[in-house]
């Protein structure tokens, strides 16, 4: 067996290619996804063993060397379960006993049959409007999770009246010969008893789980950050063969706001203020998360000045007390209202004449 071929790759594959190919193929041929499918099971074993060598830089170099000189390496021989050539092994540089070579195969088989396994995690992304993220609250989210199968209560199999095991014809073990050597392997399907007292569950085809959509209500704390990740224990996929449930992970995606931006617990915004309001002082309406509030712009406020509106920032995640909330920081931006009529122009000329100071003098201060 060519290890690269087993992963649908060639020898130029990068470590990342190998990783990806392994994850993709291991998922496709996993025995739990293909219960009772001998071909998938064999393919899964080849994929796993190819990855064991190619996924390890040192073992991969060794394999590449042996491949170039066309010398069948020990690792390759152990993988080719069928068509195994003992003469090449005898010449191999790494001697191994038969039990060592096959031990992992048998252990895999034993693990598959008996062990309950923790359910895998369920990941999802939840978009939230800026306002919802600031307010927090209860948000329903629809998830499709693998639940324990109702047909077999997650066992993957159901009891039946005992029958003779068709795999070993009641012998409890399978035997095969290779040359003049005879091998014996305990029978998996009947656990070496020769009799079957259960059959694969028809509802879930032996996986013990079944896809079901469900609504989970998330409790979002006020002021949650963009990209925050929430864990909901026990709401992921069901475990195989009665194993515990995995966890649900939700990544929050907060959409940006057209007016406000976040700065820790504070909110920031730019507030346009007309020239006469800035010069003479004014009370102006400023938007907040809870509606407009009046803010006093002091006389002579310059562009870029910052006004702090206490308690109108991001609410505390733990308390509704506005004293614990952040502040709203308003940056003043002076704007000139359109001047179209003669009277306004006349007033501005007069204003200029009354205030002849050069507002750009400081730019040239160093030269004069
Ligand atoms: Zn079932
Ligand atoms: Zn059997």
mmCIF file of C-alpha atoms and ligand atoms in Angstrom:
data_model
loop_
_atom_site.group_PDB
_atom_site.id
_atom_site.type_symbol
_atom_site.label_atom_id
_atom_site.label_comp_id
_atom_site.label_asym_id
_atom_site.label_seq_id
_atom_site.Cartn_x
_atom_site.Cartn_y
_atom_site.Cartn_z
ATOM 1 C CA UNK A 1 0.000 0.000 0.000
ATOM 2 C CA UNK A 2 1.262 3.470 -0.873
ATOM 3 C CA UNK A 3 0.758 5.664 2.189
ATOM 4 C CA UNK A 4 0.362 8.818 0.100
ATOM 5 C CA UNK A 5 -2.182 7.020 -2.077
ATOM 6 C CA UNK A 6 -4.114 6.023 1.036
ATOM 7 C CA UNK A 7 -4.603 9.740 1.768
ATOM 8 C CA UNK A 8 -5.286 10.616 -1.921
ATOM 9 C CA UNK A 9 -2.049 12.611 -1.977
ATOM 10 C CA UNK A 10 1.332 12.426 -3.667
ATOM 11 C CA UNK A 11 4.795 12.726 -2.156
ATOM 12 C CA UNK A 12 4.899 16.513 -2.636
ATOM 13 C CA UNK A 13 2.105 16.999 -0.047
ATOM 14 C CA UNK A 14 2.792 19.487 2.764
ATOM 15 C CA UNK A 15 2.232 18.660 6.431
ATOM 16 C CA UNK A 16 -0.963 20.744 6.279
ATOM 17 C CA UNK A 17 -2.196 18.781 3.215
ATOM 18 C CA UNK A 18 -1.664 15.548 5.140
ATOM 19 C CA UNK A 19 -3.502 16.876 8.182
ATOM 20 C CA UNK A 20 -6.467 18.013 6.063
ATOM 21 C CA UNK A 21 -6.614 14.820 3.999
ATOM 22 C CA UNK A 22 -6.546 12.719 7.152
ATOM 23 C CA UNK A 23 -9.341 14.646 8.860
ATOM 24 C CA UNK A 24 -11.485 14.548 5.711
ATOM 25 C CA UNK A 25 -11.014 10.817 5.051
ATOM 26 C CA UNK A 26 -11.142 9.735 8.683
ATOM 27 C CA UNK A 27 -14.526 11.424 8.960
ATOM 28 C CA UNK A 28 -15.806 9.862 5.751
ATOM 29 C CA UNK A 29 -14.750 6.307 6.607
ATOM 30 C CA UNK A 30 -15.224 6.350 10.362
ATOM 31 C CA UNK A 31 -16.762 3.029 11.497
ATOM 32 C CA UNK A 32 -19.482 4.855 13.382
ATOM 33 C CA UNK A 33 -20.575 6.631 10.238
ATOM 34 C CA UNK A 34 -20.427 3.401 8.235
ATOM 35 C CA UNK A 35 -21.541 0.730 10.717
ATOM 36 C CA UNK A 36 -21.015 -2.787 9.457
ATOM 37 C CA UNK A 37 -19.298 -1.642 6.251
ATOM 38 C CA UNK A 38 -16.143 -3.770 6.038
ATOM 39 C CA UNK A 39 -14.674 -1.790 3.137
ATOM 40 C CA UNK A 40 -15.080 1.529 4.938
ATOM 41 C CA UNK A 41 -13.576 -0.036 8.039
ATOM 42 C CA UNK A 42 -10.531 -1.240 6.113
ATOM 43 C CA UNK A 43 -10.177 2.133 4.412
ATOM 44 C CA UNK A 44 -10.400 3.880 7.795
ATOM 45 C CA UNK A 45 -7.627 1.661 9.110
ATOM 46 C CA UNK A 46 -5.432 2.441 6.087
ATOM 47 C CA UNK A 47 -6.069 6.169 6.431
ATOM 48 C CA UNK A 48 -5.266 6.115 10.169
ATOM 49 C CA UNK A 49 -2.095 4.137 9.701
ATOM 50 C CA UNK A 50 -0.922 6.224 6.745
ATOM 51 C CA UNK A 51 -1.419 9.296 8.919
ATOM 52 C CA UNK A 52 0.486 7.712 11.799
ATOM 53 C CA UNK A 53 3.552 7.620 9.550
ATOM 54 C CA UNK A 54 3.111 10.664 7.292
ATOM 55 C CA UNK A 55 1.822 12.869 10.112
ATOM 56 C CA UNK A 56 5.130 12.407 11.964
ATOM 57 C CA UNK A 57 8.016 14.292 10.289
ATOM 58 C CA UNK A 58 10.676 11.784 11.295
ATOM 59 C CA UNK A 59 8.702 8.675 10.351
ATOM 60 C CA UNK A 60 7.693 10.336 7.105
ATOM 61 C CA UNK A 61 11.370 10.984 6.167
ATOM 62 C CA UNK A 62 12.155 7.365 6.914
ATOM 63 C CA UNK A 63 9.234 6.215 4.772
ATOM 64 C CA UNK A 64 10.243 8.528 1.913
ATOM 65 C CA UNK A 65 13.797 7.114 1.967
ATOM 66 C CA UNK A 66 12.576 3.526 1.892
ATOM 67 C CA UNK A 67 10.182 4.421 -0.916
ATOM 68 C CA UNK A 68 12.959 5.869 -3.063
ATOM 69 C CA UNK A 69 15.112 2.755 -2.856
ATOM 70 C CA UNK A 70 11.955 0.669 -3.415
ATOM 71 C CA UNK A 71 12.556 -1.298 -0.267
ATOM 72 C CA UNK A 72 9.372 -2.236 1.547
ATOM 73 C CA UNK A 73 9.671 -0.704 4.994
ATOM 74 C CA UNK A 74 8.332 -2.461 8.065
ATOM 75 C CA UNK A 75 5.706 0.187 8.618
ATOM 76 C CA UNK A 76 4.339 -0.377 5.146
ATOM 77 C CA UNK A 77 4.232 -4.137 5.566
ATOM 78 C CA UNK A 78 2.243 -3.941 8.796
ATOM 79 C CA UNK A 79 -0.344 -1.783 7.107
ATOM 80 C CA UNK A 80 -0.883 -4.164 4.212
ATOM 81 C CA UNK A 81 -2.878 -6.594 6.298
ATOM 82 C CA UNK A 82 -3.985 -8.591 3.281
ATOM 83 C CA UNK A 83 -1.294 -9.726 0.878
ATOM 84 C CA UNK A 84 1.258 -9.463 3.627
ATOM 85 C CA UNK A 85 4.680 -10.636 2.501
ATOM 86 C CA UNK A 86 6.671 -12.163 5.357
ATOM 87 C CA UNK A 87 9.878 -12.500 3.384
ATOM 88 C CA UNK A 88 10.204 -8.747 3.003
ATOM 89 C CA UNK A 89 9.586 -8.295 6.706
ATOM 90 C CA UNK A 90 12.332 -10.775 7.559
ATOM 91 C CA UNK A 91 14.723 -8.597 5.551
ATOM 92 C CA UNK A 92 13.376 -5.378 7.047
ATOM 93 C CA UNK A 93 15.552 -3.314 9.359
ATOM 94 C CA UNK A 94 12.975 -3.225 12.148
ATOM 95 C CA UNK A 95 12.083 -6.631 13.462
ATOM 96 C CA UNK A 96 8.721 -6.847 15.206
ATOM 97 C CA UNK A 97 6.721 -9.702 16.645
ATOM 98 C CA UNK A 98 3.387 -10.577 15.109
ATOM 99 C CA UNK A 99 1.527 -9.600 18.240
ATOM 100 C CA UNK A 100 3.187 -6.193 18.212
ATOM 101 C CA UNK A 101 2.290 -5.701 14.596
ATOM 102 C CA UNK A 102 -1.345 -6.596 15.034
ATOM 103 C CA UNK A 103 -1.910 -5.354 18.557
ATOM 104 C CA UNK A 104 -3.210 -1.956 17.501
ATOM 105 C CA UNK A 105 -5.600 -3.575 15.033
ATOM 106 C CA UNK A 106 -7.085 -5.726 17.773
ATOM 107 C CA UNK A 107 -7.185 -2.881 20.265
ATOM 108 C CA UNK A 108 -9.031 -0.733 17.748
ATOM 109 C CA UNK A 109 -11.604 -3.447 17.300
ATOM 110 C CA UNK A 110 -12.081 -3.805 21.049
ATOM 111 C CA UNK A 111 -12.455 -0.058 21.576
ATOM 112 C CA UNK A 112 -15.009 0.242 18.794
ATOM 113 C CA UNK A 113 -17.329 -2.304 20.292
ATOM 114 C CA UNK A 114 -17.356 -1.333 23.951
ATOM 115 C CA UNK A 115 -16.350 2.222 24.847
ATOM 116 C CA UNK A 116 -18.911 4.958 25.351
ATOM 117 C CA UNK A 117 -17.645 8.167 23.832
ATOM 118 C CA UNK A 118 -18.238 11.783 24.773
ATOM 119 C CA UNK A 119 -20.370 13.635 22.204
ATOM 120 C CA UNK A 120 -18.598 16.114 19.982
ATOM 121 C CA UNK A 121 -18.901 19.866 20.443
ATOM 122 C CA UNK A 122 -21.387 21.834 18.414
ATOM 123 C CA UNK A 123 -20.158 25.194 17.087
ATOM 124 C CA UNK A 124 -22.289 27.991 15.758
ATOM 125 C CA UNK A 125 -22.181 31.714 15.075
ATOM 126 C CA UNK A 126 -24.948 34.000 16.241
ATOM 127 C CA UNK A 127 -25.384 37.457 14.710
ATOM 128 C CA UNK A 128 -26.675 40.155 17.067
ATOM 129 C CA UNK A 129 -27.656 43.747 16.367
ATOM 130 C CA UNK A 130 -25.610 46.355 18.239
ATOM 131 C CA UNK A 131 -28.636 47.300 20.367
ATOM 132 C CA UNK A 132 -29.398 43.663 21.288
ATOM 133 C CA UNK A 133 -25.761 43.098 22.227
ATOM 134 C CA UNK A 134 -25.822 46.186 24.482
ATOM 135 C CA UNK A 135 -29.129 45.327 26.143
ATOM 136 C CA UNK A 136 -28.522 41.587 26.458
ATOM 137 C CA UNK A 137 -31.400 39.228 27.203
ATOM 138 C CA UNK A 138 -32.770 35.838 26.193
ATOM 139 C CA UNK A 139 -32.194 34.882 22.566
ATOM 140 C CA UNK A 140 -33.504 31.663 21.026
ATOM 141 C CA UNK A 141 -31.161 29.938 18.597
ATOM 142 C CA UNK A 142 -31.977 26.933 16.440
ATOM 143 C CA UNK A 143 -29.435 24.098 16.488
ATOM 144 C CA UNK A 144 -29.330 20.721 14.765
ATOM 145 C CA UNK A 145 -27.754 18.285 17.171
ATOM 146 C CA UNK A 146 -27.166 14.575 17.347
ATOM 147 C CA UNK A 147 -29.462 13.283 20.055
ATOM 148 C CA UNK A 148 -29.494 9.924 21.749
ATOM 149 C CA UNK A 149 -31.455 7.541 19.485
ATOM 150 C CA UNK A 150 -34.931 6.772 20.880
ATOM 151 C CA UNK A 151 -34.911 3.316 19.264
ATOM 152 C CA UNK A 152 -32.014 1.976 21.328
ATOM 153 C CA UNK A 153 -31.517 4.622 24.040
ATOM 154 C CA UNK A 154 -28.110 5.396 22.538
ATOM 155 C CA UNK A 155 -26.740 1.857 22.689
ATOM 156 C CA UNK A 156 -26.662 1.465 18.898
ATOM 157 C CA UNK A 157 -28.095 -2.032 19.189
ATOM 158 C CA UNK A 158 -31.186 -3.805 20.463
ATOM 159 C CA UNK A 159 -31.604 -7.215 22.115
ATOM 160 C CA UNK A 160 -32.988 -10.119 20.077
ATOM 161 C CA UNK A 161 -33.601 -13.823 20.686
ATOM 162 C CA UNK A 162 -30.125 -15.463 20.492
ATOM 163 C CA UNK A 163 -29.013 -16.744 17.063
ATOM 164 C CA UNK A 164 -25.757 -18.318 15.847
ATOM 165 C CA UNK A 165 -23.238 -15.631 14.815
ATOM 166 C CA UNK A 166 -23.068 -15.614 10.995
ATOM 167 C CA UNK A 167 -19.573 -14.070 10.978
ATOM 168 C CA UNK A 168 -17.843 -16.974 12.766
ATOM 169 C CA UNK A 169 -20.595 -19.587 12.288
ATOM 170 C CA UNK A 170 -20.710 -20.045 16.038
ATOM 171 C CA UNK A 171 -16.990 -20.661 16.537
ATOM 172 C CA UNK A 172 -16.348 -17.406 18.397
ATOM 173 C CA UNK A 173 -13.233 -16.707 16.314
ATOM 174 C CA UNK A 174 -12.264 -16.278 12.698
ATOM 175 C CA UNK A 175 -9.289 -18.150 11.235
ATOM 176 C CA UNK A 176 -7.343 -17.634 8.051
ATOM 177 C CA UNK A 177 -4.206 -19.118 6.572
ATOM 178 C CA UNK A 178 -1.301 -17.376 4.915
ATOM 179 C CA UNK A 179 1.097 -19.877 3.405
ATOM 180 C CA UNK A 180 1.547 -22.524 6.078
ATOM 181 C CA UNK A 181 0.748 -20.117 8.942
ATOM 182 C CA UNK A 182 -2.721 -19.998 10.469
ATOM 183 C CA UNK A 183 -4.037 -16.901 12.209
ATOM 184 C CA UNK A 184 -6.896 -16.683 14.655
ATOM 185 C CA UNK A 185 -8.734 -13.516 15.532
ATOM 186 C CA UNK A 186 -11.512 -13.165 18.130
ATOM 187 C CA UNK A 187 -14.862 -12.570 16.453
ATOM 188 C CA UNK A 188 -15.971 -8.933 16.807
ATOM 189 C CA UNK A 189 -19.684 -9.155 16.010
ATOM 190 C CA UNK A 190 -20.460 -11.714 18.727
ATOM 191 C CA UNK A 191 -17.670 -10.794 21.187
ATOM 192 C CA UNK A 192 -16.222 -14.337 20.767
ATOM 193 C CA UNK A 193 -19.348 -15.989 22.177
ATOM 194 C CA UNK A 194 -20.495 -17.512 18.860
ATOM 195 C CA UNK A 195 -24.037 -16.286 19.469
ATOM 196 C CA UNK A 196 -25.672 -12.979 18.666
ATOM 197 C CA UNK A 197 -28.046 -11.665 21.318
ATOM 198 C CA UNK A 198 -28.525 -8.247 19.756
ATOM 199 C CA UNK A 199 -28.742 -6.607 16.376
ATOM 200 C CA UNK A 200 -27.792 -3.195 15.052
ATOM 201 C CA UNK A 201 -30.513 -0.641 15.780
ATOM 202 C CA UNK A 202 -32.518 0.069 12.620
ATOM 203 C CA UNK A 203 -33.467 3.601 13.675
ATOM 204 C CA UNK A 204 -29.898 4.917 13.913
ATOM 205 C CA UNK A 205 -27.995 2.205 11.970
ATOM 206 C CA UNK A 206 -25.864 1.505 15.043
ATOM 207 C CA UNK A 207 -24.593 5.008 15.694
ATOM 208 C CA UNK A 208 -26.788 5.439 18.783
ATOM 209 C CA UNK A 209 -27.594 9.000 17.771
ATOM 210 C CA UNK A 210 -30.147 10.755 15.599
ATOM 211 C CA UNK A 211 -30.187 14.294 14.138
ATOM 212 C CA UNK A 212 -32.803 16.547 15.725
ATOM 213 C CA UNK A 213 -33.319 20.277 15.485
ATOM 214 C CA UNK A 214 -33.918 22.086 18.720
ATOM 215 C CA UNK A 215 -34.235 25.635 19.995
ATOM 216 C CA UNK A 216 -31.731 26.570 22.696
ATOM 217 C CA UNK A 217 -32.278 29.837 24.555
ATOM 218 C CA UNK A 218 -29.066 31.769 25.122
ATOM 219 C CA UNK A 219 -28.806 34.208 28.010
ATOM 220 C CA UNK A 220 -26.683 37.055 26.629
ATOM 221 C CA UNK A 221 -25.218 39.398 29.277
ATOM 222 C CA UNK A 222 -25.625 43.143 28.516
ATOM 223 C CA UNK A 223 -22.670 44.659 26.655
ATOM 224 C CA UNK A 224 -21.351 41.401 25.201
ATOM 225 C CA UNK A 225 -18.306 41.855 22.961
ATOM 226 C CA UNK A 226 -18.089 41.088 19.286
ATOM 227 C CA UNK A 227 -16.446 37.643 18.777
ATOM 228 C CA UNK A 228 -17.264 36.626 22.367
ATOM 229 C CA UNK A 229 -17.550 32.852 22.688
ATOM 230 C CA UNK A 230 -20.191 31.332 24.958
ATOM 231 C CA UNK A 231 -20.147 27.745 26.161
ATOM 232 C CA UNK A 232 -23.405 25.934 26.907
ATOM 233 C CA UNK A 233 -22.412 22.703 28.693
ATOM 234 C CA UNK A 234 -24.178 19.530 27.666
ATOM 235 C CA UNK A 235 -26.065 21.021 24.698
ATOM 236 C CA UNK A 236 -23.745 19.661 21.985
ATOM 237 C CA UNK A 237 -24.022 16.303 20.272
ATOM 238 C CA UNK A 238 -25.021 13.182 22.193
ATOM 239 C CA UNK A 239 -22.234 10.760 23.043
ATOM 240 C CA UNK A 240 -22.015 7.499 21.125
ATOM 241 C CA UNK A 241 -22.990 4.326 22.990
ATOM 242 C CA UNK A 242 -24.384 6.188 25.969
ATOM 243 C CA UNK A 243 -21.396 8.543 26.405
ATOM 244 C CA UNK A 244 -21.945 12.018 27.912
ATOM 245 C CA UNK A 245 -23.204 14.949 25.836
ATOM 246 C CA UNK A 246 -20.715 17.333 24.209
ATOM 247 C CA UNK A 247 -20.908 21.102 24.702
ATOM 248 C CA UNK A 248 -22.414 23.838 22.551
ATOM 249 C CA UNK A 249 -20.170 26.807 21.662
ATOM 250 C CA UNK A 250 -21.679 29.996 20.298
ATOM 251 C CA UNK A 251 -19.567 32.779 18.797
ATOM 252 C CA UNK A 252 -21.322 36.159 18.968
ATOM 253 C CA UNK A 253 -21.115 38.436 15.951
ATOM 254 C CA UNK A 254 -22.141 41.999 16.820
ATOM 255 C CA UNK A 255 -22.971 44.202 13.821
ATOM 256 C CA UNK A 256 -21.416 47.681 13.841
ATOM 257 C CA UNK A 257 -23.592 50.681 14.752
ATOM 258 C CA UNK A 258 -23.915 53.694 12.386
ATOM 259 C CA UNK A 259 -23.424 56.205 15.239
ATOM 260 C CA UNK A 260 -21.763 54.496 18.216
ATOM 261 C CA UNK A 261 -18.467 52.689 18.516
ATOM 262 C CA UNK A 262 -17.192 50.770 21.530
ATOM 263 C CA UNK A 263 -14.228 51.649 23.671
ATOM 264 C CA UNK A 264 -14.126 49.232 26.587
ATOM 265 C CA UNK A 265 -17.182 50.033 28.706
ATOM 266 C CA UNK A 266 -17.571 53.453 27.034
ATOM 267 C CA UNK A 267 -19.392 54.361 23.853
ATOM 268 C CA UNK A 268 -18.011 56.993 21.496
ATOM 269 C CA UNK A 269 -19.751 59.148 18.915
ATOM 270 C CA UNK A 270 -19.153 62.269 16.843
ATOM 271 C CA UNK A 271 -21.659 65.107 17.481
ATOM 272 C CA UNK A 272 -22.083 67.769 14.792
ATOM 273 C CA UNK A 273 -22.543 71.239 16.407
ATOM 274 C CA UNK A 274 -23.402 74.413 14.439
ATOM 275 C CA UNK A 275 -20.927 77.335 14.625
ATOM 276 C CA UNK A 276 -23.267 79.577 16.583
ATOM 277 C CA UNK A 277 -24.134 76.757 19.059
ATOM 278 C CA UNK A 278 -20.436 76.122 19.700
ATOM 279 C CA UNK A 279 -19.638 79.836 20.061
ATOM 280 C CA UNK A 280 -22.596 80.833 22.227
ATOM 281 C CA UNK A 281 -23.280 77.555 24.022
ATOM 282 C CA UNK A 282 -26.422 75.449 23.564
ATOM 283 C CA UNK A 283 -28.435 72.524 24.837
ATOM 284 C CA UNK A 284 -28.558 69.873 22.110
ATOM 285 C CA UNK A 285 -30.220 66.454 21.735
ATOM 286 C CA UNK A 286 -27.766 63.535 21.815
ATOM 287 C CA UNK A 287 -28.846 59.957 20.964
ATOM 288 C CA UNK A 288 -28.154 57.210 23.523
ATOM 289 C CA UNK A 289 -29.014 53.510 23.700
ATOM 290 C CA UNK A 290 -32.072 54.394 25.770
ATOM 291 C CA UNK A 291 -33.265 57.404 23.717
ATOM 292 C CA UNK A 292 -32.208 61.048 23.236
ATOM 293 C CA UNK A 293 -30.873 63.073 26.168
ATOM 294 C CA UNK A 294 -30.163 66.860 26.393
ATOM 295 C CA UNK A 295 -26.463 67.693 26.588
ATOM 296 C CA UNK A 296 -25.084 71.164 27.364
ATOM 297 C CA UNK A 297 -22.471 72.421 24.924
ATOM 298 C CA UNK A 298 -20.554 75.164 26.819
ATOM 299 C CA UNK A 299 -19.923 78.516 25.100
ATOM 300 C CA UNK A 300 -16.647 78.580 23.124
ATOM 301 C CA UNK A 301 -16.505 74.795 22.592
ATOM 302 C CA UNK A 302 -13.913 73.936 19.964
ATOM 303 C CA UNK A 303 -14.020 71.225 17.309
ATOM 304 C CA UNK A 304 -12.609 67.982 18.724
ATOM 305 C CA UNK A 305 -13.653 68.813 22.319
ATOM 306 C CA UNK A 306 -14.996 65.822 24.194
ATOM 307 C CA UNK A 307 -18.105 65.864 26.370
ATOM 308 C CA UNK A 308 -18.758 62.998 28.772
ATOM 309 C CA UNK A 309 -22.339 61.814 29.351
ATOM 310 C CA UNK A 310 -22.176 59.715 32.528
ATOM 311 C CA UNK A 311 -23.883 56.338 32.655
ATOM 312 C CA UNK A 312 -24.908 56.313 28.973
ATOM 313 C CA UNK A 313 -22.181 53.907 27.864
ATOM 314 C CA UNK A 314 -22.324 50.134 27.919
ATOM 315 C CA UNK A 315 -24.466 48.727 30.740
ATOM 316 C CA UNK A 316 -22.841 46.553 33.363
ATOM 317 C CA UNK A 317 -23.080 42.830 32.612
ATOM 318 C CA UNK A 318 -24.122 42.203 36.226
ATOM 319 C CA UNK A 319 -26.314 45.126 37.257
ATOM 320 C CA UNK A 320 -28.878 47.490 35.777
ATOM 321 C CA UNK A 321 -27.492 50.318 37.964
ATOM 322 C CA UNK A 322 -26.528 53.183 35.581
ATOM 323 C CA UNK A 323 -23.779 54.166 38.032
ATOM 324 C CA UNK A 324 -21.997 50.939 37.036
ATOM 325 C CA UNK A 325 -22.413 51.529 33.308
ATOM 326 C CA UNK A 326 -19.739 53.082 31.089
ATOM 327 C CA UNK A 327 -19.999 56.644 29.739
ATOM 328 C CA UNK A 328 -20.933 58.090 26.382
ATOM 329 C CA UNK A 329 -18.058 60.195 25.081
ATOM 330 C CA UNK A 330 -19.208 62.796 22.578
ATOM 331 C CA UNK A 331 -16.654 64.384 20.273
ATOM 332 C CA UNK A 332 -17.767 67.801 19.012
ATOM 333 C CA UNK A 333 -17.442 68.476 15.302
ATOM 334 C CA UNK A 334 -18.204 72.091 14.364
ATOM 335 C CA UNK A 335 -20.135 72.461 11.121
ATOM 336 C CA UNK A 336 -21.058 75.562 9.172
ATOM 337 C CA UNK A 337 -24.725 75.605 8.227
ATOM 338 C CA UNK A 338 -25.238 76.521 4.545
ATOM 339 C CA UNK A 339 -25.065 80.312 4.154
ATOM 340 C CA UNK A 340 -27.236 81.386 1.186
ATOM 341 C CA UNK A 341 -28.964 84.661 2.011
ATOM 342 C CA UNK A 342 -27.374 88.112 1.886
ATOM 343 C CA UNK A 343 -28.268 88.964 5.494
ATOM 344 C CA UNK A 344 -26.311 85.963 6.875
ATOM 345 C CA UNK A 345 -23.314 86.797 4.678
ATOM 346 C CA UNK A 346 -23.399 90.400 5.911
ATOM 347 C CA UNK A 347 -23.465 89.243 9.547
ATOM 348 C CA UNK A 348 -20.506 86.902 8.959
ATOM 349 C CA UNK A 349 -18.480 89.685 7.296
ATOM 350 C CA UNK A 350 -19.249 91.893 10.274
ATOM 351 C CA UNK A 351 -18.284 89.064 12.625
ATOM 352 C CA UNK A 352 -14.976 88.685 10.771
ATOM 353 C CA UNK A 353 -14.274 92.378 11.002
ATOM 354 C CA UNK A 354 -14.934 92.348 14.741
ATOM 355 C CA UNK A 355 -12.592 89.344 15.228
ATOM 356 C CA UNK A 356 -9.548 90.068 13.105
ATOM 357 C CA UNK A 357 -7.257 87.623 14.992
ATOM 358 C CA UNK A 358 -5.483 85.202 12.621
ATOM 359 C CA UNK A 359 -6.721 81.706 13.608
ATOM 360 C CA UNK A 360 -3.707 80.183 11.841
ATOM 361 C CA UNK A 361 -1.070 82.304 13.554
ATOM 362 C CA UNK A 362 0.145 79.379 15.700
ATOM 363 C CA UNK A 363 1.112 77.435 12.581
ATOM 364 C CA UNK A 364 3.732 80.053 11.708
ATOM 365 C CA UNK A 365 4.762 80.967 15.243
ATOM 366 C CA UNK A 366 8.198 79.318 14.960
ATOM 367 C CA UNK A 367 9.213 81.500 11.966
ATOM 368 C CA UNK A 368 8.215 84.968 13.156
HETATM 369 ZN ZN1 LIG B 1 -30.700 3.455 17.717
HETATM 370 ZN ZN1 LIG B 2 -19.017 -14.506 15.919
#
